Short mmCIF file of C-alpha atoms in Angstrom, two decimals:
data_model
loop_
_atom_site.label_atom_id
_atom_site.label_comp_id
_atom_site.label_asym_id
_atom_site.label_seq_id
_atom_site.Cartn_x
_atom_site.Cartn_y
_atom_site.Cartn_z
CA MET A 12 26.42 1.53 -8.53
CA ARG A 13 26.42 -0.61 -5.58
CA ARG A 14 23.16 -0.04 -3.68
CA THR A 15 23.99 0.33 0.04
CA VAL A 16 20.64 -0.27 1.75
CA PHE A 17 20.09 -3.02 2.95
CA ASN A 18 22.13 -5.48 5.01
CA GLU A 19 22.39 -9.97 4.75
CA ASP A 20 19.46 -10.39 6.55
CA HIS A 21 17.79 -8.02 3.76
CA GLU A 22 18.52 -10.06 1.38
CA ALA A 23 18.24 -13.94 3.76
CA PHE A 24 15.02 -12.12 4.85
CA ARG A 25 14.75 -11.86 0.10
CA GLU A 26 15.56 -15.09 -0.21
CA THR A 27 13.02 -17.18 2.43
CA LEU A 28 10.13 -14.67 0.33
CA ARG A 29 11.02 -15.68 -3.57
CA ALA A 30 10.62 -19.13 -1.93
CA PHE A 31 7.39 -18.56 -0.12
CA ILE A 32 6.39 -16.78 -2.89
CA GLU A 33 7.24 -19.32 -5.24
CA ALA A 34 5.24 -22.29 -3.93
CA GLU A 35 3.26 -20.17 -1.76
CA VAL A 36 1.38 -17.65 -4.90
CA VAL A 37 3.01 -18.74 -8.17
CA PRO A 38 0.33 -21.84 -8.57
CA VAL A 39 -2.31 -20.69 -7.68
CA TYR A 40 -1.97 -16.78 -9.15
CA ASP A 41 -4.51 -17.61 -11.05
CA GLU A 42 -7.15 -18.54 -9.63
CA TRP A 43 -7.31 -15.21 -7.20
CA PHE A 44 -6.29 -12.63 -10.50
CA ALA A 45 -9.74 -14.25 -11.21
CA ALA A 46 -11.15 -14.32 -7.55
CA GLY A 47 -10.99 -10.93 -7.64
CA GLN A 48 -9.23 -11.65 -3.94
CA ALA A 49 -6.53 -13.95 -1.84
CA PRO A 50 -8.11 -15.92 0.45
CA ARG A 51 -8.82 -14.89 3.91
CA ASP A 52 -5.81 -18.05 4.78
CA PHE A 53 -3.66 -16.92 2.92
CA TYR A 54 -2.76 -14.04 5.87
CA TYR A 55 -2.71 -16.33 8.38
CA LYS A 56 0.30 -17.53 5.76
CA LEU A 57 1.85 -14.31 6.31
CA GLY A 58 1.94 -14.24 9.96
CA GLU A 59 3.07 -16.62 10.29
CA LEU A 60 6.06 -15.66 8.12
CA GLY A 61 7.11 -12.73 10.41
CA VAL A 62 5.96 -10.39 8.06
CA PHE A 63 3.25 -8.40 10.09
CA GLY A 64 5.44 -8.37 12.57
CA ILE A 65 8.41 -6.68 11.73
CA ARG A 66 8.23 -3.28 12.42
CA VAL A 67 5.81 -4.74 15.92
CA ASP A 68 7.96 -4.84 19.30
CA GLU A 69 8.97 -8.40 20.33
CA GLU A 70 6.49 -7.82 24.15
CA TYR A 71 3.23 -8.47 21.34
CA GLY A 72 4.64 -11.35 18.83
CA GLY A 73 6.76 -9.73 17.04
CA ALA A 74 10.14 -8.95 15.48
CA GLY A 75 10.81 -5.32 16.39
CA ILE A 76 12.66 -3.91 13.98
CA ASP A 77 11.40 -0.22 13.39
CA SER A 78 12.80 -0.39 9.75
CA TYR A 79 11.12 -0.06 6.64
CA LYS A 80 13.66 -1.55 4.34
CA PHE A 81 11.89 -5.52 4.66
CA GLU A 82 9.01 -4.01 3.80
CA ALA A 83 10.51 -2.00 0.46
CA VAL A 84 12.20 -6.42 0.43
CA VAL A 85 8.26 -7.93 -0.29
CA TYR A 86 7.55 -4.45 -2.60
CA GLU A 87 11.04 -5.80 -4.64
CA GLU A 88 9.75 -9.47 -4.80
CA THR A 89 6.19 -9.70 -5.08
CA ALA A 90 6.90 -6.83 -8.28
CA ARG A 91 10.09 -9.39 -9.57
CA ALA A 92 7.64 -12.57 -9.54
CA GLY A 93 4.47 -10.20 -10.89
CA ILE A 94 2.11 -10.14 -7.86
CA THR A 95 0.69 -9.20 -4.86
CA PHE A 96 0.02 -9.67 -1.95
CA GLY A 97 -3.31 -8.93 -1.91
CA GLY A 98 -4.86 -6.28 0.52
CA SER A 99 -2.42 -7.01 2.78
CA GLY A 100 -0.65 -4.37 2.33
CA VAL A 101 -2.77 -1.09 3.42
CA HIS A 102 -2.28 -4.43 7.00
CA VAL A 103 1.21 -3.58 7.33
CA LEU A 104 1.81 0.00 5.52
CA LEU A 105 -1.15 1.99 6.24
CA GLY A 106 -2.32 0.34 10.03
CA LEU A 107 0.34 -0.29 11.91
CA PRO A 108 2.09 3.32 12.07
CA TYR A 109 -1.76 4.72 13.71
CA ILE A 110 -0.71 1.60 15.93
CA LYS A 111 2.51 2.39 16.90
CA LEU A 112 2.15 6.28 16.95
CA LEU A 113 -1.36 6.55 18.49
CA ALA A 114 -2.25 3.59 20.84
CA THR A 115 -2.32 2.79 24.80
CA ASP A 116 -0.66 0.44 25.38
CA GLU A 117 -3.68 -1.19 26.86
CA GLN A 118 -5.26 -1.27 23.80
CA LYS A 119 -1.43 -2.31 21.68
CA LYS A 120 -1.61 -5.28 24.11
CA ARG A 121 -5.40 -5.99 22.96
CA TYR A 122 -4.28 -5.05 19.45
CA LEU A 123 -1.22 -6.21 18.09
CA PRO A 124 -0.58 -9.94 19.54
CA LYS A 125 -3.43 -10.65 16.45
CA PHE A 126 -2.10 -8.13 13.73
CA ALA A 127 1.57 -9.96 13.72
CA SER A 128 -0.10 -13.43 13.08
CA GLY A 129 -2.17 -12.28 10.90
CA GLU A 130 -5.99 -13.67 13.36
CA GLU A 131 -6.87 -9.78 12.17
CA MET A 132 -6.63 -7.30 9.36
CA TRP A 133 -6.08 -4.27 9.53
CA ALA A 134 -7.48 -1.15 6.75
CA ILE A 135 -8.69 2.22 7.61
CA ALA A 136 -11.31 3.96 5.95
CA MET A 137 -11.07 7.85 4.78
CA THR A 138 -12.12 8.75 1.36
CA GLU A 139 -16.08 8.27 1.38
CA PRO A 140 -18.14 9.44 -2.32
CA GLY A 141 -17.88 13.10 -3.33
CA THR A 142 -15.23 13.36 -0.64
CA GLY A 143 -11.84 12.07 -2.79
CA SER A 144 -9.03 13.53 -1.96
CA ASP A 145 -10.75 16.62 0.35
CA LEU A 146 -10.57 14.94 3.83
CA ALA A 147 -11.82 17.32 5.83
CA GLY A 148 -15.13 17.41 3.66
CA MET A 149 -15.50 13.54 5.28
CA LYS A 150 -19.34 13.58 6.34
CA THR A 151 -18.75 10.47 8.32
CA THR A 152 -20.35 11.45 12.36
CA ALA A 153 -18.75 9.64 15.32
CA LYS A 154 -21.16 10.72 17.91
CA LEU A 155 -20.89 10.33 22.10
CA SER A 156 -23.38 8.61 23.86
CA GLU A 157 -25.22 10.44 27.08
CA ASP A 158 -23.70 7.56 29.69
CA GLY A 159 -20.16 8.46 27.65
CA THR A 160 -19.41 4.94 27.14
CA HIS A 161 -19.62 4.53 23.62
CA TYR A 162 -19.62 6.42 20.42
CA VAL A 163 -23.00 6.19 17.44
CA LEU A 164 -20.65 5.46 14.25
CA ASN A 165 -22.51 6.91 10.74
CA GLY A 166 -22.15 7.18 7.38
CA SER A 167 -20.34 6.08 4.39
CA LYS A 168 -17.24 5.09 2.28
CA THR A 169 -15.35 4.07 -0.58
CA PHE A 170 -12.94 2.37 -2.35
CA ILE A 171 -11.44 0.88 0.85
CA THR A 172 -8.99 -1.03 0.01
CA GLY A 173 -8.47 -4.13 2.22
CA GLY A 174 -12.25 -3.58 3.28
CA VAL A 175 -13.58 -7.54 2.22
CA HIS A 176 -10.87 -9.08 4.86
CA ALA A 177 -10.68 -6.53 7.23
CA ASP A 178 -11.82 -6.97 10.70
CA ARG A 179 -10.98 -4.44 12.57
CA MET A 180 -11.43 -1.14 10.72
CA ILE A 181 -9.40 1.95 11.61
CA VAL A 182 -12.51 4.93 10.47
CA CYS A 183 -12.39 8.41 10.27
CA ALA A 184 -15.27 10.51 11.45
CA ARG A 185 -16.17 13.93 12.48
CA THR A 186 -16.73 14.42 16.87
CA SER A 187 -17.80 17.37 15.29
CA ALA A 188 -18.50 20.32 13.50
CA PRO A 189 -15.21 22.27 11.23
CA THR A 190 -15.06 25.74 12.45
CA ALA A 191 -14.87 28.99 10.10
CA GLU A 192 -11.32 28.84 10.83
CA ASP A 193 -10.62 24.62 10.38
CA ARG A 194 -12.38 22.49 7.57
CA ARG A 195 -10.45 20.10 9.02
CA HIS A 196 -11.72 20.83 13.00
CA GLY A 197 -13.48 17.29 14.49
CA ILE A 198 -12.14 14.62 12.79
CA SER A 199 -11.22 11.48 15.06
CA LEU A 200 -10.29 8.62 14.65
CA PHE A 201 -11.64 4.65 15.62
CA VAL A 202 -10.82 1.24 15.39
CA VAL A 203 -14.58 -0.09 14.83
CA ASP A 204 -15.18 -4.20 14.98
CA THR A 205 -15.33 -4.94 11.57
CA LYS A 206 -18.09 -7.82 13.00
CA ALA A 207 -20.39 -4.79 15.24
CA GLU A 208 -24.23 -4.71 14.18
CA GLY A 209 -24.30 -2.10 11.83
CA TYR A 210 -21.69 -2.57 10.01
CA SER A 211 -21.22 -4.00 6.36
CA ILE A 212 -20.04 -4.38 3.26
CA GLY A 213 -21.37 -2.68 0.21
CA ARG A 214 -19.89 -4.20 -2.81
CA LYS A 215 -16.47 -5.27 -2.85
CA LEU A 216 -15.26 -2.64 -5.77
CA ASP A 217 -14.45 -4.17 -9.41
CA LYS A 218 -11.24 -1.91 -9.99
CA LEU A 219 -8.80 -1.56 -13.36
CA GLY A 220 -5.78 -2.88 -12.34
CA LEU A 221 -4.92 -4.81 -8.43
CA LYS A 222 -7.45 -7.71 -9.01
CA THR A 223 -6.28 -9.64 -6.05
CA SER A 224 -7.23 -6.76 -3.57
CA ASP A 225 -9.80 -6.46 -1.76
CA THR A 226 -11.58 -3.35 -2.32
CA ALA A 227 -14.98 -2.42 -1.07
CA GLU A 228 -17.54 0.41 0.50
CA LEU A 229 -18.75 -0.22 3.21
CA ALA A 230 -22.31 2.16 5.69
CA PHE A 231 -22.08 2.05 9.32
CA VAL A 232 -25.46 2.79 10.33
CA ASP A 233 -25.81 3.63 14.72
CA VAL A 234 -22.86 0.85 14.59
CA LYS A 235 -21.88 0.88 18.61
CA VAL A 236 -18.31 2.04 19.03
CA PRO A 237 -16.53 1.76 22.89
CA VAL A 238 -15.06 4.72 24.25
CA GLU A 239 -12.32 1.80 24.42
CA ASP A 240 -11.39 2.30 20.50
CA LEU A 241 -11.22 5.24 19.95
CA LEU A 242 -7.51 5.66 18.71
CA GLY A 243 -5.00 9.43 19.96
CA GLU A 244 -7.67 11.86 21.00
CA GLU A 245 -10.60 13.23 20.32
CA ASN A 246 -11.12 15.75 17.04
CA LYS A 247 -6.94 15.54 15.98
CA GLY A 248 -7.66 12.26 13.16
CA PHE A 249 -6.45 14.79 10.83
CA TYR A 250 -3.37 16.04 12.15
CA TYR A 251 -2.98 12.09 12.45
CA LEU A 252 -3.53 11.88 9.16
CA GLY A 253 -0.90 14.01 7.37
CA HIS A 254 1.47 12.73 10.95
CA ASN A 255 1.78 9.04 8.62
CA LEU A 256 1.15 10.08 4.62
CA ALA A 257 5.01 10.06 4.05
CA SER A 258 5.33 6.66 5.21
CA GLU A 259 2.16 5.68 3.34
CA ARG A 260 3.94 8.21 0.19
CA TRP A 261 7.08 6.41 1.32
CA GLY A 262 5.63 2.87 0.21
CA ILE A 263 4.12 3.91 -2.79
CA ALA A 264 7.62 5.50 -4.02
CA PHE A 265 8.58 2.25 -3.57
CA GLY A 266 6.55 -0.40 -4.53
CA ALA A 267 6.14 2.02 -7.61
CA TYR A 268 9.93 1.72 -8.79
CA ALA A 269 10.00 -2.05 -8.17
CA GLN A 270 7.29 -2.22 -10.92
CA ALA A 271 9.45 -0.57 -13.01
CA LYS A 272 11.94 -3.06 -12.21
CA ALA A 273 10.33 -5.92 -12.88
CA ALA A 274 9.14 -4.41 -16.16
CA VAL A 275 12.40 -4.36 -17.62
CA ARG A 276 12.86 -7.52 -16.14
CA PHE A 277 10.04 -9.05 -18.27
CA ALA A 278 10.67 -7.57 -21.47
CA LYS A 279 14.41 -7.58 -21.83
CA GLU A 280 13.37 -11.75 -21.41
CA TYR A 281 10.42 -11.19 -23.36
CA VAL A 282 12.88 -9.93 -26.32
CA LYS A 283 15.44 -12.16 -26.26
CA GLU A 284 12.91 -15.14 -26.84
CA ARG A 285 10.61 -13.79 -28.96
CA THR A 286 10.87 -14.14 -32.73
CA VAL A 287 9.80 -11.41 -35.69
CA PHE A 288 12.36 -11.54 -39.31
CA GLY A 289 14.11 -14.04 -38.79
CA GLN A 290 15.30 -12.85 -35.55
CA THR A 291 15.38 -12.34 -31.52
CA VAL A 292 13.65 -9.39 -30.98
CA ALA A 293 16.10 -8.26 -29.09
CA SER A 294 18.24 -7.61 -31.89
CA PHE A 295 17.26 -4.84 -32.37
CA GLN A 296 18.73 -1.84 -32.59
CA ASN A 297 14.92 -0.22 -31.24
CA THR A 298 14.98 -2.89 -28.84
CA LYS A 299 18.44 -1.71 -27.14
CA PHE A 300 17.62 1.94 -27.44
CA GLU A 301 14.09 1.14 -25.54
CA LEU A 302 15.95 -1.28 -22.62
CA ALA A 303 17.60 1.15 -22.23
CA ALA A 304 16.85 3.71 -21.23
CA CYS A 305 14.09 2.54 -19.10
CA GLN A 306 16.70 0.74 -17.34
CA ALA A 307 18.32 4.91 -16.72
CA GLU A 308 14.94 5.80 -15.40
CA VAL A 309 15.01 2.87 -13.68
CA ASP A 310 18.89 3.89 -12.07
CA ALA A 311 16.98 6.66 -11.67
CA ALA A 312 13.91 6.14 -9.65
CA GLU A 313 16.16 3.19 -7.51
CA ALA A 314 17.96 6.12 -6.25
CA VAL A 315 15.56 8.30 -4.73
CA VAL A 316 13.96 5.76 -3.06
CA ASP A 317 16.49 4.20 -1.19
CA ARG A 318 17.07 8.22 -0.08
CA ALA A 319 13.79 7.85 1.11
CA THR A 320 13.97 4.72 2.70
CA GLU A 321 17.23 5.88 5.05
CA ALA A 322 15.47 8.97 5.43
CA LEU A 323 12.54 7.31 6.30
CA ASP A 324 14.24 4.91 8.66
CA ALA A 325 16.61 7.45 10.23
CA GLY A 326 12.17 9.48 10.79
CA GLU A 327 14.11 12.45 9.20
CA LEU A 328 11.00 11.97 5.48
CA THR A 329 9.63 15.17 5.10
CA PRO A 330 6.44 15.57 3.51
CA ALA A 331 8.41 17.98 0.92
CA GLU A 332 10.74 14.88 0.14
CA ALA A 333 7.86 12.25 0.60
CA ALA A 334 5.37 13.70 -2.18
CA SER A 335 8.19 14.04 -4.05
CA ALA A 336 9.03 10.34 -4.62
CA LYS A 337 5.52 9.14 -5.27
CA LEU A 338 5.63 11.25 -7.58
CA PHE A 339 8.54 10.80 -9.46
CA ALA A 340 8.92 7.02 -9.18
CA THR A 341 5.16 6.86 -10.12
CA GLU A 342 5.75 8.64 -12.85
CA VAL A 343 8.61 7.04 -14.61
CA ALA A 344 6.76 3.55 -13.76
CA HIS A 345 4.48 4.95 -16.23
CA ARG A 346 6.74 5.11 -18.65
CA VAL A 347 9.15 2.63 -17.70
CA ILE A 348 5.86 0.10 -17.96
CA ASP A 349 4.14 1.45 -20.64
CA ARG A 350 7.65 1.08 -22.97
CA CYS A 351 8.00 -2.06 -21.97
CA LEU A 352 4.46 -3.53 -22.49
CA GLN A 353 5.30 -2.12 -26.13
CA LEU A 354 7.97 -4.47 -26.01
CA HIS A 355 6.17 -7.12 -25.61
CA GLY A 356 3.65 -6.42 -29.21
CA GLY A 357 -0.20 -7.42 -28.81
CA TYR A 358 1.20 -9.83 -25.62
CA GLY A 359 1.25 -7.80 -23.75
CA PHE A 360 -2.24 -6.64 -23.46
CA MET A 361 -3.07 -10.36 -22.92
CA ASN A 362 -3.00 -10.69 -18.77
CA GLU A 363 -1.49 -14.16 -19.35
CA TYR A 364 1.29 -11.92 -19.14
CA PRO A 365 2.74 -10.57 -16.21
CA ILE A 366 3.33 -7.26 -17.79
CA ALA A 367 -0.04 -6.42 -18.76
CA ARG A 368 -1.01 -7.35 -15.30
CA LEU A 369 1.79 -4.70 -14.41
CA TYR A 370 0.25 -1.62 -16.88
CA ALA A 371 -3.16 -1.52 -14.85
CA ASP A 372 -1.93 -2.19 -11.13
CA ASN A 373 0.39 1.00 -12.42
CA ARG A 374 -2.10 3.24 -12.68
CA VAL A 375 -3.90 3.06 -9.38
CA ASN A 376 -0.60 4.41 -8.24
CA ARG A 377 -0.60 8.47 -9.80
CA ILE A 378 -3.79 8.35 -7.71
CA TYR A 379 -3.43 7.20 -4.85
CA GLY A 380 -2.13 8.40 -1.66
CA GLY A 381 -2.61 12.05 -2.89
CA THR A 382 -3.28 12.16 -6.43
CA SER A 383 0.62 13.44 -8.98
CA GLU A 384 -1.45 17.20 -8.97
CA ILE A 385 -1.57 17.15 -5.14
CA MET A 386 2.49 16.30 -5.01
CA LYS A 387 3.69 19.50 -6.76
CA SER A 388 0.77 21.05 -4.73
CA ILE A 389 3.00 19.90 -2.21
CA ILE A 390 6.90 20.44 -3.00
CA ALA A 391 6.09 24.07 -4.63
CA LYS A 392 4.25 24.95 -0.70
CA ASP A 393 7.73 23.43 0.37
CA MET A 394 10.18 25.75 -2.07
CA GLY A 395 7.63 29.19 -1.19
CA LEU A 396 5.42 29.54 -4.56
#
């Protein structure tokens, strides 16, 4: 089937990105993997390449292209190479939509040029110990000072992707208590300078996968946040979080599909070279059937995520559609990557092979951005159930 989601501009970007990955990432990726994070200066290179500024308006140093398709190319090319760009995904996929949606003109002038260049890396702190997907249960507070010049932030966060390297953190905190009618009331969003007094990074978390992505615990003790860094209106944070979940879930869905596609490529290359019982693994009927079934699943996932991409670019991707795409693509990736690892035999369990890292990296897709169970609940509610 002919694919129509990308045009010549996207393919030209793909060629540039593929060459960049081969030159700048592949030779040193093992070092990143061992260190548990990409080096900070790598993000300056991504900024210079233009990866961070594609959807940033030209007046702030970006390309001004209002499309997620270039980000989709990034997902495909990093998966194809068996690498990740560290914690940079959250910078663009999660950080930028909040700035574009909520920031004032004055804030955009302060935030976006350094965002696009990689001079300031962004992340978002939502999850707290004990809350998980229940964001309405967050305990972190932000109280307005008596003179009205700043908020005082106290609390803690966990599982914060990009938390080690972040220069600016979008922190979700309570500015008012929840009401009996609405537990979600009272949450606000703040742009916090990670160098502020009282802001501290706790443990850099040791994860099962995504080893090059820095993930940390954060603590806030009387952190002063200028009122000029309130993002959007007070007490409307939960609404803002919900508004941007569709694009976040699209990103997870597309990334999972890209991983599944890469897994088939890795397995196909391996079984053509690996010889057992005097013949290649690819020559066995079981191998052919397994890879054929995997390819069929990848084709189906591609159709789903491409449709979701077009809807997202058109501003028409609904929460239920995003949940459906995420559920389907992540479950497909789970099955496909597992079967492709099986075809590698014992070597599939070794981290020196991309399929092993892909297997570990993929597992979180059915958890973060809302678990598969949460996705089913959203879809069921949309069905009137």
